Amino acid sequence: MNIPILTIDGPSGAGKGTVSRSVAKRLGWHYLDSGSIYRSLAIAVLDEKIKFEDIAEIANVAKTMALEFDCDEELAVRLNGIDITSRLPTEETGNAASIIAAYPEVRTVLLQKQKDFHKAPGLVADGRDMGTVVFPEASKKVYLTASAEERANRRYKQLKEKGIDANLVRITEEIEKRDRRDQERSVAPLTAAKDSLYIDSSNLSVDQVIEKVMNLVP
Ligand code: DC
């Protein structure tokens, strides 16, 4: 039997994480937060003080790092046995992740780690290239976006709620810069899969988005 996959791609801060987690929970399916894999690698690279230009060394770290995911209510991640969950959402981590995610060598190494999440009874996969590159065979695909202004506002609130220091103007600039980098990279750029349902969540509540996504799944 084919194990079903629902992919949810889109830019940073569009609400993919909240929506994907909730849909996965309702369906009783596994959940892949692919951004957290790139973010975990970014933390390893920052901690080991590897230069962003040293692509071979970054790819090597990607190959050898041990990641453990625990996705109950919230996602918890251990990198080489150490809990890095609280460091995942920071802007520093997100920016570093976006830089190293542009390297084809890194993406190739991380491909299998993402495919490994495809297990019965089903998978909700959240990222930038889930429906286009990692799981092109997925039967249901969503492209979830929102205006940069709205996404920056949401990210700002999220960070504040987590007690992380944040600056709205800087976050807006960073989001626009990250969008450009993710969309313009030569390999697996952020783009809507042709067969995806396009949802602009700028004026929708989380529940409305979840309902639209749930309507896709039989
Ligand atoms: O979704 P996120 O903000 O956690 O992702 C952080 C960065 O990781 C994002 O700016 C680009 C990269 N990324 C990617 O290139 N491909 C994915 N499937 C997921 C994330």
Tab-separated table of C-alpha atoms and ligand atoms in Angstrom:
chain	number	residue	atom	x	y	z
A	1	MET	CA	0.000	0.000	0.000
A	2	ASN	CA	1.145	3.519	-0.731
A	3	ILE	CA	1.851	5.470	2.431
A	4	PRO	CA	0.194	8.871	1.932
A	5	ILE	CA	2.165	12.115	2.069
A	6	LEU	CA	0.843	15.635	2.454
A	7	THR	CA	3.439	18.335	1.734
A	8	ILE	CA	3.171	21.904	3.012
A	9	ASP	CA	5.734	24.277	1.517
A	10	GLY	CA	6.072	28.018	1.780
A	11	PRO	CA	8.214	30.898	3.003
A	12	SER	CA	9.372	31.518	6.532
A	13	GLY	CA	6.646	32.540	8.974
A	14	ALA	CA	3.630	31.562	6.846
A	15	GLY	CA	2.322	29.340	9.636
A	16	LYS	CA	3.420	26.023	8.127
A	17	GLY	CA	4.693	24.662	11.446
A	18	THR	CA	1.486	25.268	13.396
A	19	VAL	CA	-0.732	24.057	10.561
A	20	SER	CA	1.379	20.984	9.749
A	21	ARG	CA	1.666	19.881	13.369
A	22	SER	CA	-2.040	20.255	13.918
A	23	VAL	CA	-2.989	18.416	10.709
A	24	ALA	CA	-0.505	15.611	11.474
A	25	LYS	CA	-1.989	15.222	14.930
A	26	ARG	CA	-5.565	15.099	13.652
A	27	LEU	CA	-4.661	12.516	11.040
A	28	GLY	CA	-2.410	10.541	13.406
A	29	TRP	CA	0.414	10.845	10.852
A	30	HIS	CA	4.127	11.493	11.333
A	31	TYR	CA	5.404	15.037	11.045
A	32	LEU	CA	8.585	16.215	9.341
A	33	ASP	CA	9.737	19.754	10.125
A	34	SER	CA	12.488	19.833	7.495
A	35	GLY	CA	13.529	23.366	8.469
A	36	SER	CA	14.590	22.025	11.853
A	37	ILE	CA	17.061	19.690	10.120
A	38	TYR	CA	18.687	22.669	8.350
A	39	ARG	CA	18.502	24.629	11.602
A	40	SER	CA	20.174	21.795	13.552
A	41	LEU	CA	22.987	21.662	11.027
A	42	ALA	CA	23.327	25.451	11.306
A	43	ILE	CA	23.751	25.128	15.086
A	44	ALA	CA	26.428	22.460	14.617
A	45	VAL	CA	28.242	24.714	12.113
A	46	LEU	CA	28.027	27.758	14.388
A	47	ASP	CA	29.191	25.782	17.444
A	48	GLU	CA	32.105	24.264	15.597
A	49	LYS	CA	32.979	27.726	14.233
A	50	ILE	CA	33.077	26.451	10.666
A	51	LYS	CA	33.144	29.214	8.071
A	52	PHE	CA	30.030	29.475	5.881
A	53	GLU	CA	32.296	29.271	2.824
A	54	ASP	CA	33.701	25.894	3.881
A	55	ILE	CA	31.114	23.848	2.001
A	56	ALA	CA	33.007	20.537	2.163
A	57	GLU	CA	33.308	20.727	5.954
A	58	ILE	CA	29.639	21.716	6.326
A	59	ALA	CA	28.593	18.760	4.166
A	60	ASN	CA	30.799	16.548	6.314
A	61	VAL	CA	29.107	17.748	9.506
A	62	ALA	CA	25.727	17.120	7.835
A	63	LYS	CA	26.813	13.537	7.157
A	64	THR	CA	28.103	12.794	10.635
A	65	MET	CA	25.724	14.695	12.931
A	66	ALA	CA	23.322	12.537	14.951
A	67	LEU	CA	19.817	13.999	15.135
A	68	GLU	CA	17.014	12.724	17.340
A	69	PHE	CA	13.505	14.103	16.982
A	70	ASP	CA	10.798	13.825	19.554
A	71	CYS	CA	7.488	15.202	18.371
A	72	ASP	CA	4.848	14.961	21.069
A	73	GLU	CA	3.066	18.241	21.712
A	74	GLU	CA	6.082	20.316	20.717
A	75	LEU	CA	9.084	19.302	18.672
A	76	ALA	CA	12.217	18.523	20.701
A	77	VAL	CA	15.544	17.930	18.967
A	78	ARG	CA	18.831	16.505	20.199
A	79	LEU	CA	22.029	17.092	18.265
A	80	ASN	CA	24.783	14.606	19.099
A	81	GLY	CA	22.941	13.843	22.337
A	82	ILE	CA	22.470	17.469	23.412
A	83	ASP	CA	19.061	19.134	23.601
A	84	ILE	CA	19.112	22.112	21.175
A	85	THR	CA	15.338	22.720	21.076
A	86	SER	CA	15.459	26.219	22.568
A	87	ARG	CA	18.097	27.344	20.043
A	88	LEU	CA	16.150	26.242	16.973
A	89	PRO	CA	13.776	29.231	16.570
A	90	THR	CA	16.276	32.092	16.855
A	91	GLU	CA	16.943	34.439	13.938
A	92	GLU	CA	20.650	33.648	14.099
A	93	THR	CA	19.903	29.961	13.571
A	94	GLY	CA	17.339	30.651	10.814
A	95	ASN	CA	19.684	32.872	8.855
A	96	ALA	CA	22.577	30.467	9.118
A	97	ALA	CA	20.221	27.653	8.036
A	98	SER	CA	19.137	29.627	4.984
A	99	ILE	CA	22.775	30.249	3.971
A	100	ILE	CA	23.922	26.643	4.239
A	101	ALA	CA	20.665	25.336	2.716
A	102	ALA	CA	21.698	26.947	-0.575
A	103	TYR	CA	24.594	24.471	-1.005
A	104	PRO	CA	23.671	21.517	-3.245
A	105	GLU	CA	26.223	19.295	-1.421
A	106	VAL	CA	24.413	19.914	1.856
A	107	ARG	CA	20.960	19.301	0.371
A	108	THR	CA	22.080	16.001	-1.139
A	109	VAL	CA	23.355	14.755	2.217
A	110	LEU	CA	20.179	15.789	4.033
A	111	LEU	CA	17.820	14.298	1.449
A	112	GLN	CA	17.793	10.766	2.891
A	113	LYS	CA	17.408	12.032	6.472
A	114	GLN	CA	14.162	13.644	5.311
A	115	LYS	CA	12.935	10.664	3.289
A	116	ASP	CA	13.406	8.476	6.390
A	117	PHE	CA	10.378	10.196	7.948
A	118	HIS	CA	8.101	8.569	5.361
A	119	LYS	CA	6.488	5.843	7.447
A	120	ALA	CA	3.020	4.373	7.937
A	121	PRO	CA	0.352	5.474	8.480
A	122	GLY	CA	1.285	8.724	6.704
A	123	LEU	CA	3.439	11.835	6.704
A	124	VAL	CA	2.889	15.572	6.826
A	125	ALA	CA	6.095	17.201	5.543
A	126	ASP	CA	6.731	20.892	6.053
A	127	GLY	CA	9.452	22.915	4.291
A	128	ARG	CA	10.478	24.666	1.100
A	129	ASP	CA	10.933	21.803	-1.355
A	130	MET	CA	8.835	18.988	0.092
A	131	GLY	CA	6.409	18.819	-2.850
A	132	THR	CA	8.955	19.683	-5.530
A	133	VAL	CA	12.139	17.740	-4.625
A	134	VAL	CA	11.968	15.555	-1.510
A	135	PHE	CA	8.501	14.040	-2.020
A	136	PRO	CA	7.438	14.917	-5.595
A	137	GLU	CA	5.275	11.779	-5.505
A	138	ALA	CA	3.090	13.189	-2.694
A	139	SER	CA	-0.584	12.976	-3.564
A	140	LYS	CA	-1.571	16.125	-1.671
A	141	LYS	CA	0.427	19.336	-1.795
A	142	VAL	CA	-0.087	22.759	-0.286
A	143	TYR	CA	1.776	26.013	-0.845
A	144	LEU	CA	1.131	28.213	2.166
A	145	THR	CA	2.175	31.839	2.089
A	146	ALA	CA	1.319	35.279	3.542
A	147	SER	CA	2.560	38.824	2.987
A	148	ALA	CA	6.066	39.554	4.305
A	149	GLU	CA	4.626	42.155	6.692
A	150	GLU	CA	2.147	39.705	8.195
A	151	ARG	CA	4.786	36.991	8.508
A	152	ALA	CA	7.190	39.368	10.259
A	153	ASN	CA	4.459	40.336	12.731
A	154	ARG	CA	3.728	36.711	13.514
A	155	ARG	CA	7.401	35.797	13.929
A	156	TYR	CA	7.896	38.800	16.219
A	157	LYS	CA	5.006	37.698	18.454
A	158	GLN	CA	6.207	34.085	18.503
A	159	LEU	CA	9.717	35.075	19.575
A	160	LYS	CA	8.429	37.450	22.257
A	161	GLU	CA	6.162	34.734	23.632
A	162	LYS	CA	9.167	32.456	23.891
A	163	GLY	CA	11.018	35.201	25.770
A	164	ILE	CA	13.471	35.711	22.907
A	165	ASP	CA	14.632	39.277	22.247
A	166	ALA	CA	13.264	40.533	18.901
A	167	ASN	CA	13.087	43.657	16.755
A	168	LEU	CA	10.222	43.985	14.242
A	169	VAL	CA	12.021	46.119	11.650
A	170	ARG	CA	15.003	43.807	11.661
A	171	ILE	CA	12.785	40.732	11.442
A	172	THR	CA	10.949	42.194	8.398
A	173	GLU	CA	14.273	42.877	6.671
A	174	GLU	CA	15.574	39.434	7.553
A	175	ILE	CA	12.396	37.750	6.278
A	176	GLU	CA	12.636	39.582	2.949
A	177	LYS	CA	16.309	38.729	2.661
A	178	ARG	CA	15.658	35.083	3.538
A	179	ASP	CA	12.770	34.905	1.009
A	180	ARG	CA	15.088	36.169	-1.717
A	181	ARG	CA	17.827	33.721	-0.776
A	182	ASP	CA	15.442	30.742	-0.568
A	183	GLN	CA	13.716	31.665	-3.853
A	184	GLU	CA	16.774	32.548	-5.885
A	185	ARG	CA	19.101	29.675	-4.993
A	186	SER	CA	19.973	27.432	-7.899
A	187	VAL	CA	19.039	24.160	-6.245
A	188	ALA	CA	15.591	23.305	-4.871
A	189	PRO	CA	14.449	26.944	-4.706
A	190	LEU	CA	11.302	27.832	-2.834
A	191	THR	CA	8.511	27.576	-5.376
A	192	ALA	CA	4.964	26.254	-5.462
A	193	ALA	CA	4.672	22.751	-6.924
A	194	LYS	CA	2.455	22.859	-10.023
A	195	ASP	CA	-0.006	20.463	-8.444
A	196	SER	CA	-0.250	22.283	-5.101
A	197	LEU	CA	-3.172	24.064	-3.503
A	198	TYR	CA	-2.134	27.732	-3.064
A	199	ILE	CA	-3.248	29.288	0.228
A	200	ASP	CA	-2.553	32.914	1.160
A	201	SER	CA	-3.041	33.036	4.926
A	202	SER	CA	-2.599	36.823	5.329
A	203	ASN	CA	-6.276	37.260	6.171
A	204	LEU	CA	-7.083	33.787	7.466
A	205	SER	CA	-7.054	32.419	10.995
A	206	VAL	CA	-4.999	29.336	11.779
A	207	ASP	CA	-8.220	27.323	12.099
A	208	GLN	CA	-9.405	28.453	8.663
A	209	VAL	CA	-6.111	27.345	7.105
A	210	ILE	CA	-6.262	24.000	8.920
A	211	GLU	CA	-9.790	23.477	7.621
A	212	LYS	CA	-8.721	24.151	4.022
A	213	VAL	CA	-5.841	21.702	4.366
A	214	MET	CA	-7.997	19.049	6.057
A	215	ASN	CA	-10.483	19.313	3.184
A	216	LEU	CA	-7.773	18.051	0.874
A	217	VAL	CA	-7.342	14.786	2.718
A	218	PRO	CA	-10.035	12.176	2.135
B	1	DC	O1	11.256	26.665	7.835
B	1	DC	P1	12.441	27.254	8.608
B	1	DC	O2	12.333	28.741	8.822
B	1	DC	O3	12.675	26.526	9.868
B	1	DC	O4	13.716	27.007	7.659
B	1	DC	C1	14.977	27.571	7.932
B	1	DC	C2	15.805	27.627	6.657
B	1	DC	O5	16.106	26.305	6.220
B	1	DC	C3	15.105	28.291	5.477
B	1	DC	O6	15.358	29.676	5.418
B	1	DC	C4	15.668	27.578	4.280
B	1	DC	C5	16.046	26.228	4.801
B	1	DC	N1	15.116	25.173	4.399
B	1	DC	C6	15.289	24.648	3.136
B	1	DC	O7	16.122	25.114	2.380
B	1	DC	N2	14.523	23.606	2.715
B	1	DC	C7	13.575	23.115	3.518
B	1	DC	N3	12.844	22.087	3.079
B	1	DC	C8	13.356	23.654	4.802
B	1	DC	C9	14.155	24.698	5.215
